[in-house]
PDB file of N, CA and C in Angstrom:
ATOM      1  N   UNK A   1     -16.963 -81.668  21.828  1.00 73.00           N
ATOM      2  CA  UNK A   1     -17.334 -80.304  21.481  1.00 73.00           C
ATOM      3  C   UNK A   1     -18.837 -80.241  21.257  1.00 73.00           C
ATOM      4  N   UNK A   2     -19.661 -78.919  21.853  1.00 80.00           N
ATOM      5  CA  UNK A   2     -20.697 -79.106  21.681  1.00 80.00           C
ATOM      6  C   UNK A   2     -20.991 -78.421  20.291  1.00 80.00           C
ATOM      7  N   UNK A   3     -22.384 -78.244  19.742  1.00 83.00           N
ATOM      8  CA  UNK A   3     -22.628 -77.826  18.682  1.00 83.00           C
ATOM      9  C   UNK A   3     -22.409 -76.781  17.587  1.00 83.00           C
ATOM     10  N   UNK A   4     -22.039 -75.095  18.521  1.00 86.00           N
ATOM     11  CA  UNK A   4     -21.523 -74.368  18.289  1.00 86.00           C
ATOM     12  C   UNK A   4     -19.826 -74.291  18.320  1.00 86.00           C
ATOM     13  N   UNK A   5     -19.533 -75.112  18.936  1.00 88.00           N
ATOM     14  CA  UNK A   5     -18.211 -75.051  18.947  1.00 88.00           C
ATOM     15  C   UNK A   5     -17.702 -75.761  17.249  1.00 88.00           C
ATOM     16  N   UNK A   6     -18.497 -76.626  17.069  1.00 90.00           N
ATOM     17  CA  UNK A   6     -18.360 -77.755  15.796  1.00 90.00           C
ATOM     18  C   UNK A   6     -18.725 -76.663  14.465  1.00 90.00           C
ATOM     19  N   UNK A   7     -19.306 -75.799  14.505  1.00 89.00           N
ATOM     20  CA  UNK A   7     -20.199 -75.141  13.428  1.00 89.00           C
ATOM     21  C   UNK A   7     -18.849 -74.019  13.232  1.00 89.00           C
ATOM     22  N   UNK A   8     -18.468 -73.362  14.183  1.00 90.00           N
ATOM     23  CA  UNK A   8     -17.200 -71.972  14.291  1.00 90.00           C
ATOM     24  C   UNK A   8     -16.382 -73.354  13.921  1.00 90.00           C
ATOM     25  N   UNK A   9     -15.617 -74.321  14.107  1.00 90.00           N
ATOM     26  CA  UNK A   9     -14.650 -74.891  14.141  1.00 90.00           C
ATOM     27  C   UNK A   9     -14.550 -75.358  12.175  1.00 90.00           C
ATOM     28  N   UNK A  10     -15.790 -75.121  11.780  1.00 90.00           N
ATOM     29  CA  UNK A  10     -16.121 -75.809  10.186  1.00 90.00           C
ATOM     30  C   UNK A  10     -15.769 -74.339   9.138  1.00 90.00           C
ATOM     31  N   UNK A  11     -16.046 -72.932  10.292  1.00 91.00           N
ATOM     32  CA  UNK A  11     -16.130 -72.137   9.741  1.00 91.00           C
ATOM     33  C   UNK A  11     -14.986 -71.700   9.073  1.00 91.00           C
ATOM     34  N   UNK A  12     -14.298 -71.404  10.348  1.00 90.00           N
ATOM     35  CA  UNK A  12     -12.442 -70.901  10.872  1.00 90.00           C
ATOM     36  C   UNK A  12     -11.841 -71.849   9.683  1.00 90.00           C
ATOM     37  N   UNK A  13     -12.293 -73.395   9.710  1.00 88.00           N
ATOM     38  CA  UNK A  13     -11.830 -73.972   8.602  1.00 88.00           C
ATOM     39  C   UNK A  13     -12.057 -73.595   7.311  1.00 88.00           C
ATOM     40  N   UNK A  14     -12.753 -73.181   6.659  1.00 91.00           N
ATOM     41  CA  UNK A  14     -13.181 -72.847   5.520  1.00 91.00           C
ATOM     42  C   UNK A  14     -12.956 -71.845   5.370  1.00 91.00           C
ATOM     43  N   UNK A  15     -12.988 -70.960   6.283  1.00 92.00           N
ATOM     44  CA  UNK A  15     -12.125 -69.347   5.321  1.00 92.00           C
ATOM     45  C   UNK A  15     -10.988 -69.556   6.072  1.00 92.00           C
ATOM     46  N   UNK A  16     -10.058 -70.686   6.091  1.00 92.00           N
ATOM     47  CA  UNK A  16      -8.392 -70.512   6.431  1.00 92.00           C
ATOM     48  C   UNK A  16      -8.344 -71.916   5.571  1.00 92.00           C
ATOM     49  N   UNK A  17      -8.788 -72.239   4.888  1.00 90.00           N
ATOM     50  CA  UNK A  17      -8.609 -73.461   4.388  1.00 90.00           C
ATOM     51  C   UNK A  17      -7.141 -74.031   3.199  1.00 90.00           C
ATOM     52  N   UNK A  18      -7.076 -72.547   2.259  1.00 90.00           N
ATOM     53  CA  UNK A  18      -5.768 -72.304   1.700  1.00 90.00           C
ATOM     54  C   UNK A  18      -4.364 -72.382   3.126  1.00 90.00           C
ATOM     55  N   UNK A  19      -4.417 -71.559   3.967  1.00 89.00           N
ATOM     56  CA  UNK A  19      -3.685 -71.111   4.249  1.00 89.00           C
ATOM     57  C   UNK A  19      -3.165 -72.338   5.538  1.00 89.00           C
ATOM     58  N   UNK A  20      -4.287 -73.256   5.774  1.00 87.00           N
ATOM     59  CA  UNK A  20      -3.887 -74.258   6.816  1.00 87.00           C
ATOM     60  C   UNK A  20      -3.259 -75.203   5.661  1.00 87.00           C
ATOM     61  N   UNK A  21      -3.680 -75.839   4.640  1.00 86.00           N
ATOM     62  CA  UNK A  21      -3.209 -76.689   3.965  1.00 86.00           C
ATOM     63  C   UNK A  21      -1.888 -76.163   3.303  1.00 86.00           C
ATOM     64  N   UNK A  22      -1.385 -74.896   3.329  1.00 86.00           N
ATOM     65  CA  UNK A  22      -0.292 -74.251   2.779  1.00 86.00           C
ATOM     66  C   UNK A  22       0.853 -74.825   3.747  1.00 86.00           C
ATOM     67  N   UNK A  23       0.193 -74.704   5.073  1.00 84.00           N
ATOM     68  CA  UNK A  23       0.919 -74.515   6.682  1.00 84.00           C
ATOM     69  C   UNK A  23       1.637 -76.290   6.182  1.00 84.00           C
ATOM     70  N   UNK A  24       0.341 -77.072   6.497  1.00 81.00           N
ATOM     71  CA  UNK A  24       0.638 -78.731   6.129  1.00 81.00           C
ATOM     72  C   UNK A  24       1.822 -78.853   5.389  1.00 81.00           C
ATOM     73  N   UNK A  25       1.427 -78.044   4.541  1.00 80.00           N
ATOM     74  CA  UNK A  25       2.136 -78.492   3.193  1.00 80.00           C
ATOM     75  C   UNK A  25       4.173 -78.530   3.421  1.00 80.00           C
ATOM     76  N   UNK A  26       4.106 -77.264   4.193  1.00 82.00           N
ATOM     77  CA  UNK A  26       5.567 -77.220   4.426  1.00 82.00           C
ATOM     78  C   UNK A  26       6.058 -77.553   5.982  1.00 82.00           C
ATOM     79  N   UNK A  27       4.828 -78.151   6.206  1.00 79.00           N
ATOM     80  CA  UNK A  27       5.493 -78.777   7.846  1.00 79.00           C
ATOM     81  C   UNK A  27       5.572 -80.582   7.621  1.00 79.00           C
ATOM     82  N   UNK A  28       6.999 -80.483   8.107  1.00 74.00           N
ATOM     83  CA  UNK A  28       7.289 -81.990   7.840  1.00 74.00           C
ATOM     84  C   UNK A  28       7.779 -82.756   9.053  1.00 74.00           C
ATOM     85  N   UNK A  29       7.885 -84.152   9.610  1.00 75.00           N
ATOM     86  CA  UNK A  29       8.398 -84.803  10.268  1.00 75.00           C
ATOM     87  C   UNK A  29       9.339 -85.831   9.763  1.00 75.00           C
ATOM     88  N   UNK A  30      11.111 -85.362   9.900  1.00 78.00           N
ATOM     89  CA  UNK A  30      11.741 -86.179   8.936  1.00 78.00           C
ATOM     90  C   UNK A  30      12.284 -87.837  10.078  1.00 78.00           C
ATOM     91  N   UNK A  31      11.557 -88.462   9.833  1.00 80.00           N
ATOM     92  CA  UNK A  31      11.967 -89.811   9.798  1.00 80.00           C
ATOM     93  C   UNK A  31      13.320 -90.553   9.900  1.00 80.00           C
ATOM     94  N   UNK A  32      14.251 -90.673  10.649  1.00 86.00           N
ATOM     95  CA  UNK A  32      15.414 -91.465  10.624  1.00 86.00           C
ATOM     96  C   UNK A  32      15.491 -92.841  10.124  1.00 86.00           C
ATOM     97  N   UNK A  33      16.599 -92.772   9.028  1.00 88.00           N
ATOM     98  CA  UNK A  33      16.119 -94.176   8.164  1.00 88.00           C
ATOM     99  C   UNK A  33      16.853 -95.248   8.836  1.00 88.00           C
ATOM    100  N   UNK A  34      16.604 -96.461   9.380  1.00 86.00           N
ATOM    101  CA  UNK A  34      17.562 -97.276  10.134  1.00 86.00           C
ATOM    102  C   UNK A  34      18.300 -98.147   8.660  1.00 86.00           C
ATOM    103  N   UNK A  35      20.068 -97.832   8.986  1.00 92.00           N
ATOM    104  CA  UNK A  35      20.628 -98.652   7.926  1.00 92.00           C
ATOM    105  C   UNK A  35      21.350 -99.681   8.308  1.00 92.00           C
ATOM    106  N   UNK A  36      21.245 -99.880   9.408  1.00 90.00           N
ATOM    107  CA  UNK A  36      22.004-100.966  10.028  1.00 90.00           C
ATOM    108  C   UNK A  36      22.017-101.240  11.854  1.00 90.00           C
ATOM    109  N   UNK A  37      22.467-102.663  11.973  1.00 88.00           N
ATOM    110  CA  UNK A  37      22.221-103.276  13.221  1.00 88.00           C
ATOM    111  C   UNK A  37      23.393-104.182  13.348  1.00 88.00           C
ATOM    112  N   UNK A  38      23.701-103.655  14.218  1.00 93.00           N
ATOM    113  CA  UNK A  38      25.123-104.562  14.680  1.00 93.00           C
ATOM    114  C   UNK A  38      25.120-104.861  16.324  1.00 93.00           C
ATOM    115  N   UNK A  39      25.676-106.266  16.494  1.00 91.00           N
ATOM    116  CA  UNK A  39      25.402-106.439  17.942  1.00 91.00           C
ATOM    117  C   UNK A  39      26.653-106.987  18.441  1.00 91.00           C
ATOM    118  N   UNK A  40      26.527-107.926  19.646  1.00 93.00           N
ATOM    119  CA  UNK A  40      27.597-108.913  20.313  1.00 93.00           C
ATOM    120  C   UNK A  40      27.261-109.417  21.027  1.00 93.00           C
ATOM    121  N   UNK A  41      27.260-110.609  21.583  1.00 92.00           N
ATOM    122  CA  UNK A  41      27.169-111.432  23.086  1.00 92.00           C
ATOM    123  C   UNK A  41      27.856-110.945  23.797  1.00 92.00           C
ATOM    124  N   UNK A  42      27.613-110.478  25.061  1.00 87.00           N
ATOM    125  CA  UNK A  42      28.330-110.699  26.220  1.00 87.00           C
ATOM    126  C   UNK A  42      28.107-111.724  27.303  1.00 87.00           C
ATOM    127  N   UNK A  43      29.227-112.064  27.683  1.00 81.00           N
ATOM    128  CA  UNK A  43      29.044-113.444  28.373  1.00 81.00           C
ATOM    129  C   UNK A  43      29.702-113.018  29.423  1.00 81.00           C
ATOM    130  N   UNK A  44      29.465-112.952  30.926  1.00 71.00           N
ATOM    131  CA  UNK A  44      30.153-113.034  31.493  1.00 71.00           C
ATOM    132  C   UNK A  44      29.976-114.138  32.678  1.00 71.00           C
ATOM    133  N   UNK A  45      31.390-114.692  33.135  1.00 68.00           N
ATOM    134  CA  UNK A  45      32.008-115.910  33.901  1.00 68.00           C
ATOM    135  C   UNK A  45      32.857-115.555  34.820  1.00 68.00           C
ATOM    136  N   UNK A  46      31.765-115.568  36.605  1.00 66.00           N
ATOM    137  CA  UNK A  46      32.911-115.372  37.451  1.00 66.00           C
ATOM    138  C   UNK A  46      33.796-116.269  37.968  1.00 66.00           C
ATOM    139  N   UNK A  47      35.250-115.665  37.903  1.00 65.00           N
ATOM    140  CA  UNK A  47      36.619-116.552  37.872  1.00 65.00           C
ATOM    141  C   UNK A  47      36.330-117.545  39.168  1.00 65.00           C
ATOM    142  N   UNK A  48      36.187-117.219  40.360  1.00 66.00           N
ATOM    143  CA  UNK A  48      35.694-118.226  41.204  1.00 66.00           C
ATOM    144  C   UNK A  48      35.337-119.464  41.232  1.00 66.00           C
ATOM    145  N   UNK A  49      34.318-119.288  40.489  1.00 60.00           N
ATOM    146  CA  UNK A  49      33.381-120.380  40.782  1.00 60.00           C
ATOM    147  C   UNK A  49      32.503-120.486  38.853  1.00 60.00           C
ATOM    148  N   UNK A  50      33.459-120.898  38.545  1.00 60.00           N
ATOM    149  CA  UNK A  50      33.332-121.411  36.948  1.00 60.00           C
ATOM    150  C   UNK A  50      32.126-121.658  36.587  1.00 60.00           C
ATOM    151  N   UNK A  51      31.236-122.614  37.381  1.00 61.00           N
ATOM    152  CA  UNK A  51      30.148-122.909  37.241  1.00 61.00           C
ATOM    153  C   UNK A  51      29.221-122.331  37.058  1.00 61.00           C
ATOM    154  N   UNK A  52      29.491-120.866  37.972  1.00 60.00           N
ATOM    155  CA  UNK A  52      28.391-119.816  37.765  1.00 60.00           C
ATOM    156  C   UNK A  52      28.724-119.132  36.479  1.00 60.00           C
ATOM    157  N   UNK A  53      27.670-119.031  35.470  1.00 61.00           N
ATOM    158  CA  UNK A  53      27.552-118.248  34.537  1.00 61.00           C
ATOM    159  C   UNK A  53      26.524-117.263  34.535  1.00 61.00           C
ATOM    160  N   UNK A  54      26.600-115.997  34.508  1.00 71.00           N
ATOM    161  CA  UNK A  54      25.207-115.293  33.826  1.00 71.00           C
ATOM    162  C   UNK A  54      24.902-114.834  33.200  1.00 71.00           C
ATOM    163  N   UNK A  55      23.366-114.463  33.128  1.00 78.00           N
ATOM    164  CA  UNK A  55      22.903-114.972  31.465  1.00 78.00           C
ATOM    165  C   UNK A  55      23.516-113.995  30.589  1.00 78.00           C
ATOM    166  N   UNK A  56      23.408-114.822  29.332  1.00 85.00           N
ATOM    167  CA  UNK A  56      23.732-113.925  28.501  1.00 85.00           C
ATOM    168  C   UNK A  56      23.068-112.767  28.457  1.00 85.00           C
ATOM    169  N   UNK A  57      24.015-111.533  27.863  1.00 91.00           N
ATOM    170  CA  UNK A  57      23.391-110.396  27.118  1.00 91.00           C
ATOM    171  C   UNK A  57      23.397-109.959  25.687  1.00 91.00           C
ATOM    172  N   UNK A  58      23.112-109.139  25.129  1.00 94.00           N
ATOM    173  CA  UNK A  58      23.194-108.870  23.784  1.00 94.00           C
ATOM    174  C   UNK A  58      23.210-107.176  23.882  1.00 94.00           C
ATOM    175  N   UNK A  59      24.443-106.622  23.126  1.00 94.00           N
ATOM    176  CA  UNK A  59      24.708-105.456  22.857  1.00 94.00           C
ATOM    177  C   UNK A  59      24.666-104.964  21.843  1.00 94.00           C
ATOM    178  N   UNK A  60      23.622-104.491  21.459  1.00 94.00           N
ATOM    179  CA  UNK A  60      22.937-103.550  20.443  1.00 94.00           C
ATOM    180  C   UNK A  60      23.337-102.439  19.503  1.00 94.00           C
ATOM    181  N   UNK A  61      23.383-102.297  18.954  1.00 95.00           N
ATOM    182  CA  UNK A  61      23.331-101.041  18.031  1.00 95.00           C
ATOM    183  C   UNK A  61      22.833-100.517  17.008  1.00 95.00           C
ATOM    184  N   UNK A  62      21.609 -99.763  16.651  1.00 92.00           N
ATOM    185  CA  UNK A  62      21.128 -99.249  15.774  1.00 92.00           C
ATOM    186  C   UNK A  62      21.462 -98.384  14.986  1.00 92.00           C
ATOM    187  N   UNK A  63      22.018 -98.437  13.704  1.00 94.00           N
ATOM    188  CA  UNK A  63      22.975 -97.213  13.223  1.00 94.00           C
ATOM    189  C   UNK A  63      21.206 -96.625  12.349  1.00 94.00           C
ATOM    190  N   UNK A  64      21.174 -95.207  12.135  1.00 92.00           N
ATOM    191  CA  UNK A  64      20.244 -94.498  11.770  1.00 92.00           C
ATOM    192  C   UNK A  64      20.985 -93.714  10.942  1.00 92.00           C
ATOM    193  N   UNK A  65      19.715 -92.975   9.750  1.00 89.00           N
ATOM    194  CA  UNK A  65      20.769 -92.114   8.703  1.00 89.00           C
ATOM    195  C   UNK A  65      21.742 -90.935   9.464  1.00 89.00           C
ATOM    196  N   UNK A  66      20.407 -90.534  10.492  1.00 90.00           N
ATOM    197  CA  UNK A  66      21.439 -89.466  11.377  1.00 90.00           C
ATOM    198  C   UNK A  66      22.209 -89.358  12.915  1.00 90.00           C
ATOM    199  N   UNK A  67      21.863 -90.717  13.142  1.00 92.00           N
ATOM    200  CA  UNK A  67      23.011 -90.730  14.391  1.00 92.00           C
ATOM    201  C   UNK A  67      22.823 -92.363  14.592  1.00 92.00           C
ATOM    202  N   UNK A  68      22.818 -92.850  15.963  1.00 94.00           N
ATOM    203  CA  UNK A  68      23.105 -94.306  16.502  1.00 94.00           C
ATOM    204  C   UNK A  68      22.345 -94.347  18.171  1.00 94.00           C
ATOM    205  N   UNK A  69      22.069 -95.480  18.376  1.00 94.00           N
ATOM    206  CA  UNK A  69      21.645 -95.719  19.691  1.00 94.00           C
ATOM    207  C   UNK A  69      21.766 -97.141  19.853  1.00 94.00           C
ATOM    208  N   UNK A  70      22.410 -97.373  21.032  1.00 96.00           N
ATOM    209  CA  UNK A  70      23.173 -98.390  21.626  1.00 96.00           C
ATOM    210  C   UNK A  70      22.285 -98.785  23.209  1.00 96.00           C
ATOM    211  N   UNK A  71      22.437-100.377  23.071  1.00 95.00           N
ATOM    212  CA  UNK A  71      21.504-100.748  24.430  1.00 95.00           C
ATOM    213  C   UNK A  71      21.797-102.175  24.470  1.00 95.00           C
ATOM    214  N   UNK A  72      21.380-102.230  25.755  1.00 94.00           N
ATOM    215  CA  UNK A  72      21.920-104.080  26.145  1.00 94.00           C
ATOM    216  C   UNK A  72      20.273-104.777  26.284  1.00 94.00           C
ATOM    217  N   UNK A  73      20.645-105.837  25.960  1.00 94.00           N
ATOM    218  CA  UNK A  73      19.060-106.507  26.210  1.00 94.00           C
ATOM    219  C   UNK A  73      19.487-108.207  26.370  1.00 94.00           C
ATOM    220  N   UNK A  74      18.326-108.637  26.679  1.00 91.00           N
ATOM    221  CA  UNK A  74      18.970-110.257  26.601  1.00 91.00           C
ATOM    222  C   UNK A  74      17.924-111.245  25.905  1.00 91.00           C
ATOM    223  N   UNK A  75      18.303-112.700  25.864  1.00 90.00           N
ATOM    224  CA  UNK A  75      17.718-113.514  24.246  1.00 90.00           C
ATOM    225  C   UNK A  75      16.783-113.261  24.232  1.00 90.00           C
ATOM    226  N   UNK A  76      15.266-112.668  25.011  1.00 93.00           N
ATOM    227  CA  UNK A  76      13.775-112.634  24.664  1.00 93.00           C
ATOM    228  C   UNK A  76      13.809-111.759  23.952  1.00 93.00           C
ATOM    229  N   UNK A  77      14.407-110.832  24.629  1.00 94.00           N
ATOM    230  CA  UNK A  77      14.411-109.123  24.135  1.00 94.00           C
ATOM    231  C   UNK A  77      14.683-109.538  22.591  1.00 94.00           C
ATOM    232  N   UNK A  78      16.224-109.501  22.478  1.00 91.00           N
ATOM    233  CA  UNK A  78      16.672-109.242  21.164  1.00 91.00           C
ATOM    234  C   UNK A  78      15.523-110.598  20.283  1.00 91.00           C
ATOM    235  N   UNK A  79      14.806-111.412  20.858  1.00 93.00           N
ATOM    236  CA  UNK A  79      14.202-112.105  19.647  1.00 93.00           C
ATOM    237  C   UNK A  79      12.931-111.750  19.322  1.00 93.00           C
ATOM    238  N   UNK A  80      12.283-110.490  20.150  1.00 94.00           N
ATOM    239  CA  UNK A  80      11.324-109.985  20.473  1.00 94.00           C
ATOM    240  C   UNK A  80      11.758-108.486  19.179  1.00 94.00           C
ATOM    241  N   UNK A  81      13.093-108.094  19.170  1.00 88.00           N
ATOM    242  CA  UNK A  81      13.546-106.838  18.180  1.00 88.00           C
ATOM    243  C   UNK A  81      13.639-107.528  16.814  1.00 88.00           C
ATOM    244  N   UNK A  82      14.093-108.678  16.657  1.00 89.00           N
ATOM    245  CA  UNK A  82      14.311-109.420  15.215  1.00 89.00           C
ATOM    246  C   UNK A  82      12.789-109.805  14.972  1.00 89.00           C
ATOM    247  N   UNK A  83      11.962-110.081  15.748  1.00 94.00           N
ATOM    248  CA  UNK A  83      10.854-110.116  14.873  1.00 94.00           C
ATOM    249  C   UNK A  83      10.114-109.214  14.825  1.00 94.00           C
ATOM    250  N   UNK A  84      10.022-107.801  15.337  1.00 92.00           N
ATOM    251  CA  UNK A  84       9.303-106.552  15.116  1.00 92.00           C
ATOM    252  C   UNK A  84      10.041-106.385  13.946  1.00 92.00           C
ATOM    253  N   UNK A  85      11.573-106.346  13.409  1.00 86.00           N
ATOM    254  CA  UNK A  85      12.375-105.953  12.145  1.00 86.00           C
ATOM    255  C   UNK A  85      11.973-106.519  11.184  1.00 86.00           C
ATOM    256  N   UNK A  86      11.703-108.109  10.876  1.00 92.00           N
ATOM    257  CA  UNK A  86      10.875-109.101   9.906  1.00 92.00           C
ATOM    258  C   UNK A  86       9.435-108.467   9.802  1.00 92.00           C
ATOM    259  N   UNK A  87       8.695-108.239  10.854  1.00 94.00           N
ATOM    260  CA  UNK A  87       7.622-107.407  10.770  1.00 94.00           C
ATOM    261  C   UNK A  87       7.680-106.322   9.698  1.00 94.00           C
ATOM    262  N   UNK A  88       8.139-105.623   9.966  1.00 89.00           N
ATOM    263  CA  UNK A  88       8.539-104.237   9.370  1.00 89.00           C
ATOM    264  C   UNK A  88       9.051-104.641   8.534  1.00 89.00           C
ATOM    265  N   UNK A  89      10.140-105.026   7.888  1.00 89.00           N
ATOM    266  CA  UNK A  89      10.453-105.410   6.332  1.00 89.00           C
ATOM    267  C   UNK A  89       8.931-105.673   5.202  1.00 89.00           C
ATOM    268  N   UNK A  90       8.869-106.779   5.934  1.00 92.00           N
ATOM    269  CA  UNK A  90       7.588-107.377   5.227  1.00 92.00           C
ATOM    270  C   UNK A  90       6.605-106.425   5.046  1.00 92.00           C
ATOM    271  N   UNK A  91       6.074-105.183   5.820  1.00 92.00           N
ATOM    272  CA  UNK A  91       5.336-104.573   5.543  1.00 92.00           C
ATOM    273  C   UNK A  91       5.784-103.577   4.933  1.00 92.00           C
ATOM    274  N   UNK A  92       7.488-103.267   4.714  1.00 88.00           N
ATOM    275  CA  UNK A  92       7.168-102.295   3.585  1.00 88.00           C
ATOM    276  C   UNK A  92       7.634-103.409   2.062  1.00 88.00           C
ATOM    277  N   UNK A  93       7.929-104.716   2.108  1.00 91.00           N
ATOM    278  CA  UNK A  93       7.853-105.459   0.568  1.00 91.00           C
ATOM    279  C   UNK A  93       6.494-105.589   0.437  1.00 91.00           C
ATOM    280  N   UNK A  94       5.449-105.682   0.755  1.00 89.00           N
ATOM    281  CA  UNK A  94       3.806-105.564   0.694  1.00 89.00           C
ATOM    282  C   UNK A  94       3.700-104.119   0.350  1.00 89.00           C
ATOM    283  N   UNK A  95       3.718-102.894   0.997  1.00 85.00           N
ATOM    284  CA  UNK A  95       3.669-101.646   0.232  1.00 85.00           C
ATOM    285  C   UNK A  95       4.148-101.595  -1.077  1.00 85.00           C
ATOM    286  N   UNK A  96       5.650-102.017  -1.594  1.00 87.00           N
ATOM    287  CA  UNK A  96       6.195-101.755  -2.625  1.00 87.00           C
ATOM    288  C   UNK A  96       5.546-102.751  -3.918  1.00 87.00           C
ATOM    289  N   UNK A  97       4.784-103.983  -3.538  1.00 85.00           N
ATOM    290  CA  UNK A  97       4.605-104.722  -4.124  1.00 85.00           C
ATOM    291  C   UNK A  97       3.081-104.317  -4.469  1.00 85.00           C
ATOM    292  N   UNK A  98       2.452-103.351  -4.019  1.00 78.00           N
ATOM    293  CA  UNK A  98       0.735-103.013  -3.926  1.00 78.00           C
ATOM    294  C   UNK A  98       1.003-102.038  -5.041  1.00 78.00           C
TER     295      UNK A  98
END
């Protein structure tokens, strides 16, 4: 923005300044709380030829306060989701602990 645009933009702010922070005030983004994770191996073995196995998968489920979402992934993935979750724990026992 060039200069005048910055100066009207400080202005508009300042005589709406009640009425934008009013706006803030009652605009919210509600957050889905994750309360649980439940999964399973799937393994599957074609009858044929025994030998062939492929790879495992892992079947997912994220239960949330207000609904669920379900997905297949396999061992990188899901060890790649368990440590973003350890991630995230830990950073909110560091918040609670500050």
């Amino acid at each position: 923005m060039d200069g005048d645009h910055i100066k009207l933009t400080i202005e508009y702010y300042k005589k709406y300044k009640q009425k934008i922070r009013g706006k803030f005030a009652t605009t919210s983004v509600q957050i889905p709380q994750l309360i649980g994770v439940e999964w399973r191996l799937c393994q599957d073995i074609k009858q044929k030829n025994l030998s062939k196995i492929n790879t495992p998968r892992f079947l997912v489920r994220l239960n949330f306060s207000n609904d669920s979402k379900m997905f297949e992934c396999n061992y990188e993935e899901i060890q790649d989701l368990l440590n973003r979750l350890k991630i995230a724990r830990n950073s909110v026992y560091n918040l609670i602990e500050q």
